Amino acid sequence: RATLRGQLEAAAPASTTPEPSEPCDGADALAARVRKEGRVSRVVAAPPRPATAKDASEAQSRRDVERDRLVLDGGPALEGGRVGYDRIVEALAAAQRRLVARADAHEWRTVGPAEYAAFAKAALLAVNRTESGGAGLQAVIDAVAGAGGEKLLVPVPDSKRAEPLRVALDLGPAKVGGAWRWGVRAAVRGATFYRLYAPDDFDEEVLRARALYANLLLLPLDGLGDAAVRCDRGDATVCVDLEPP
């Protein structure tokens, strides 16, 4: 165990800190900068939002997933409405089992089917549109706010450009909730798109925005402590890209 703990510390990559937000001088100045540079990007910590019991429920996650598409480990998109939530959970659980079986590490703790399923559901809850889309929208609002917090531009969802949700599984170290552990990692991504308009003119599109939400979850296998799924909403980031229309 001491050796494994040392390996975890040695394998820990350098941490990255989200960039501080910069208030805009004005909608015209922001639009001019975006037109000049072609794209303006900023990575920010996912804005803190209260998680209601409904938003954090499996029932809400099921509704979201069955209205969406999901790409697992770069494979073909799974249509939630056709495949169903339960089969997507099983696909995620099966992918975890294959990872652990290939690793064949006898020092790891034994994981049962219920834990794999719980981790799959946690990953879906972390990436569904209620979570990733809600954080993405707030990040876009913040990115185009004035110095006093006033709304310079109003985002309108652009569902035609929607991308599938993404979950990528692997094995390795992860710092979730402030502590480094080793196990099955789930990198979740959710991109949402917006058209940006002046508050008093919804006829002319000023800019476009893409908000990419990202977070990392861990199912610990190292036996070094609590074996519960580790997921911290406070670790999530959103990359906001502003582009000309």
C-alpha positions as CSV (number, residue, x, y, z in Angstrom):
1,R,0.0,0.0,0.0
2,A,2.9,2.4,0.8
3,T,4.4,1.7,-2.6
4,L,1.1,2.3,-4.4
5,R,0.6,5.6,-2.5
6,G,4.1,6.6,-3.6
7,Q,3.2,5.7,-7.2
8,L,0.1,7.9,-7.0
9,E,2.1,10.9,-5.8
10,A,4.7,10.4,-8.6
11,A,2.1,10.0,-11.3
12,A,0.1,13.0,-10.3
13,P,0.2,15.5,-13.3
14,A,0.7,19.2,-12.7
15,S,-2.6,20.9,-11.8
16,T,-4.3,23.5,-14.0
17,T,-6.1,26.5,-12.7
18,P,-9.0,28.0,-14.5
19,E,-8.5,31.5,-15.8
20,P,-10.1,34.3,-13.9
21,S,-13.0,35.9,-15.7
22,E,-12.5,39.2,-17.4
23,P,-15.5,41.6,-17.6
24,C,-16.2,43.0,-21.1
25,D,-15.8,46.7,-21.9
26,G,-19.0,46.5,-24.0
27,A,-20.8,44.4,-26.6
28,D,-19.3,46.3,-29.5
29,A,-15.8,46.0,-28.2
30,L,-16.2,42.3,-27.6
31,A,-17.7,41.7,-31.0
32,A,-14.8,43.6,-32.6
33,R,-12.2,41.6,-30.8
34,V,-13.8,38.3,-31.8
35,R,-14.0,39.4,-35.4
36,K,-10.3,40.5,-35.3
37,E,-9.0,37.3,-33.6
38,G,-11.5,34.9,-35.2
39,R,-12.1,33.2,-31.9
40,V,-11.8,34.2,-28.2
41,S,-11.6,31.3,-25.7
42,R,-11.6,31.1,-22.0
43,V,-11.5,28.2,-19.6
44,V,-13.4,28.9,-16.3
45,A,-14.4,27.0,-13.3
46,A,-18.0,25.8,-13.8
47,P,-20.2,28.5,-12.1
48,P,-21.5,27.3,-8.8
49,R,-25.2,26.4,-9.1
50,P,-27.5,24.9,-6.4
51,A,-28.3,21.3,-7.2
52,T,-32.0,20.7,-6.4
53,A,-33.2,17.2,-5.4
54,K,-34.9,17.0,-8.8
55,D,-31.8,18.0,-10.8
56,A,-29.7,15.5,-8.9
57,S,-32.2,12.6,-9.3
58,E,-31.8,9.5,-11.4
59,A,-35.2,10.2,-12.8
60,Q,-34.1,13.5,-14.2
61,S,-30.9,11.9,-15.6
62,R,-32.9,9.2,-17.2
63,R,-35.1,11.8,-18.9
64,D,-32.1,13.8,-20.1
65,V,-30.2,10.8,-21.4
66,E,-33.2,9.4,-23.3
67,R,-33.5,12.7,-25.1
68,D,-29.8,12.8,-26.1
69,R,-27.0,11.0,-27.8
70,L,-23.9,9.7,-26.0
71,V,-20.5,8.6,-27.4
72,L,-18.6,6.1,-25.2
73,D,-14.9,5.8,-25.7
74,G,-15.0,7.3,-29.2
75,G,-17.5,4.7,-30.5
76,P,-20.6,5.3,-32.5
77,A,-23.2,7.6,-30.8
78,L,-25.8,5.8,-28.7
79,E,-29.3,7.2,-29.3
80,G,-30.8,7.5,-25.9
81,G,-34.4,7.5,-27.2
82,R,-33.8,4.3,-29.1
83,V,-31.4,2.4,-26.8
84,G,-32.8,3.5,-23.5
85,Y,-31.2,4.6,-20.2
86,D,-30.8,1.2,-18.7
87,R,-28.9,-0.2,-21.7
88,I,-26.6,2.8,-21.8
89,V,-25.9,2.2,-18.1
90,E,-25.0,-1.4,-18.9
91,A,-22.8,-0.4,-21.8
92,L,-20.8,1.9,-19.4
93,A,-20.6,-0.9,-16.7
94,A,-19.5,-3.5,-19.3
95,A,-16.7,-1.1,-20.5
96,Q,-15.5,-0.8,-16.9
97,R,-15.4,-4.5,-16.4
98,R,-13.3,-5.0,-19.6
99,L,-10.8,-2.4,-18.4
100,V,-10.4,-4.0,-15.0
101,A,-10.2,-7.5,-16.5
102,R,-7.5,-6.6,-19.0
103,A,-5.4,-5.0,-16.2
104,D,-5.5,-8.2,-14.1
105,A,-4.2,-6.4,-11.0
106,H,-4.6,-8.8,-8.1
107,E,-3.8,-6.1,-5.5
108,W,-6.9,-4.1,-6.4
109,R,-10.1,-4.6,-4.5
110,T,-12.9,-6.7,-6.0
111,V,-15.7,-4.6,-7.6
112,G,-19.2,-6.0,-8.0
113,P,-21.8,-5.3,-10.7
114,A,-23.7,-2.9,-8.5
115,E,-20.7,-0.6,-8.1
116,Y,-20.0,-0.6,-11.8
117,A,-23.6,0.4,-12.4
118,A,-23.5,3.1,-9.8
119,F,-20.4,4.6,-11.3
120,A,-22.1,4.5,-14.8
121,K,-25.1,6.4,-13.4
122,A,-22.9,8.9,-11.6
123,A,-21.1,9.6,-14.9
124,L,-24.4,10.1,-16.7
125,L,-25.6,12.4,-13.9
126,A,-22.4,14.5,-14.2
127,V,-22.7,14.9,-18.0
128,N,-26.4,15.1,-18.7
129,R,-27.8,18.4,-20.1
130,T,-29.2,19.5,-16.8
131,E,-25.7,19.5,-15.4
132,S,-23.4,20.2,-18.4
133,G,-25.9,22.4,-20.2
134,G,-26.8,24.4,-17.1
135,A,-23.2,25.1,-16.3
136,G,-22.4,25.9,-19.9
137,L,-25.2,28.4,-20.2
138,Q,-24.2,30.2,-17.0
139,A,-20.5,30.3,-18.1
140,V,-21.6,31.9,-21.4
141,I,-23.7,34.5,-19.6
142,D,-20.7,35.3,-17.3
143,A,-18.3,35.4,-20.3
144,V,-20.3,38.2,-22.0
145,A,-21.2,40.2,-18.9
146,G,-20.2,43.7,-18.4
147,A,-18.0,45.0,-15.6
148,G,-21.0,45.5,-13.4
149,G,-22.5,42.2,-14.2
150,E,-25.0,43.6,-16.7
151,K,-26.1,41.5,-19.6
152,L,-24.4,42.8,-22.7
153,L,-25.5,39.9,-24.9
154,V,-28.3,37.4,-24.5
155,P,-27.6,33.7,-25.3
156,V,-30.2,31.7,-27.2
157,P,-29.7,27.9,-27.4
158,D,-28.8,26.6,-30.8
159,S,-30.0,23.0,-30.7
160,K,-29.3,22.4,-34.4
161,R,-25.6,22.4,-33.6
162,A,-25.9,20.0,-30.7
163,E,-23.1,17.4,-30.2
164,P,-23.4,14.1,-28.4
165,L,-22.5,13.8,-24.8
166,R,-19.1,12.1,-24.3
167,V,-17.8,9.7,-21.7
168,A,-14.2,8.2,-21.9
169,L,-13.1,5.5,-19.5
170,D,-9.6,4.5,-18.5
171,L,-7.5,3.4,-15.5
172,G,-5.2,5.8,-13.7
173,P,-4.7,8.4,-10.9
174,A,-7.1,11.2,-10.4
175,K,-7.5,14.0,-7.9
176,V,-11.2,14.3,-7.1
177,G,-12.4,16.3,-4.1
178,G,-8.8,17.2,-3.1
179,A,-7.2,13.7,-2.8
180,W,-5.3,11.6,-5.2
181,R,-6.6,8.0,-5.7
182,W,-6.3,5.3,-8.3
183,G,-9.0,3.5,-10.2
184,V,-11.5,3.7,-13.1
185,R,-11.6,7.2,-14.4
186,A,-14.6,8.7,-16.3
187,A,-13.8,11.9,-18.3
188,V,-17.2,13.5,-19.1
189,R,-17.8,16.2,-21.7
190,G,-20.9,18.0,-22.8
191,A,-20.9,20.8,-25.5
192,T,-23.7,23.3,-25.9
193,F,-24.1,26.0,-28.5
194,Y,-25.7,29.5,-28.4
195,R,-26.5,32.4,-30.6
196,L,-25.8,35.8,-28.9
197,Y,-28.0,38.8,-29.4
198,A,-28.2,42.3,-28.1
199,P,-30.8,42.6,-25.3
200,D,-33.0,44.9,-27.4
201,D,-32.4,43.3,-30.8
202,F,-33.1,39.6,-31.5
203,D,-33.1,40.1,-35.3
204,E,-29.3,40.4,-35.8
205,E,-27.0,37.8,-34.4
206,V,-23.9,39.4,-32.8
207,L,-21.8,36.4,-31.9
208,R,-21.9,32.6,-31.5
209,A,-20.7,30.6,-28.5
210,R,-19.7,27.0,-27.7
211,A,-19.5,25.9,-24.1
212,L,-17.6,22.7,-23.4
213,Y,-18.3,21.3,-19.9
214,A,-15.7,18.9,-18.5
215,N,-15.3,16.9,-15.3
216,L,-13.6,13.8,-14.1
217,L,-15.0,11.0,-11.8
218,L,-13.2,8.1,-10.2
219,L,-14.2,4.7,-9.0
220,P,-11.4,3.9,-6.5
221,L,-9.8,0.5,-6.8
222,D,-6.6,1.1,-4.7
223,G,-8.0,0.1,-1.3
224,L,-6.4,3.1,0.2
225,G,-9.6,4.5,1.7
226,D,-13.2,5.1,1.1
227,A,-14.4,3.1,-2.0
228,A,-17.3,5.3,-2.8
229,V,-17.6,7.0,-6.2
230,R,-15.7,10.2,-6.2
231,C,-17.2,13.2,-8.1
232,D,-17.0,16.8,-7.2
233,R,-19.0,19.4,-9.1
234,G,-16.5,22.0,-7.9
235,D,-13.8,20.4,-10.1
236,A,-15.7,20.9,-13.3
237,T,-14.6,23.5,-15.9
238,V,-16.2,25.1,-18.9
239,C,-14.3,26.3,-22.0
240,V,-16.3,29.1,-23.7
241,D,-15.4,29.8,-27.3
242,L,-16.8,33.0,-28.9
243,E,-16.9,33.2,-32.7
244,P,-18.3,35.5,-35.3
245,P,-21.7,34.5,-36.7
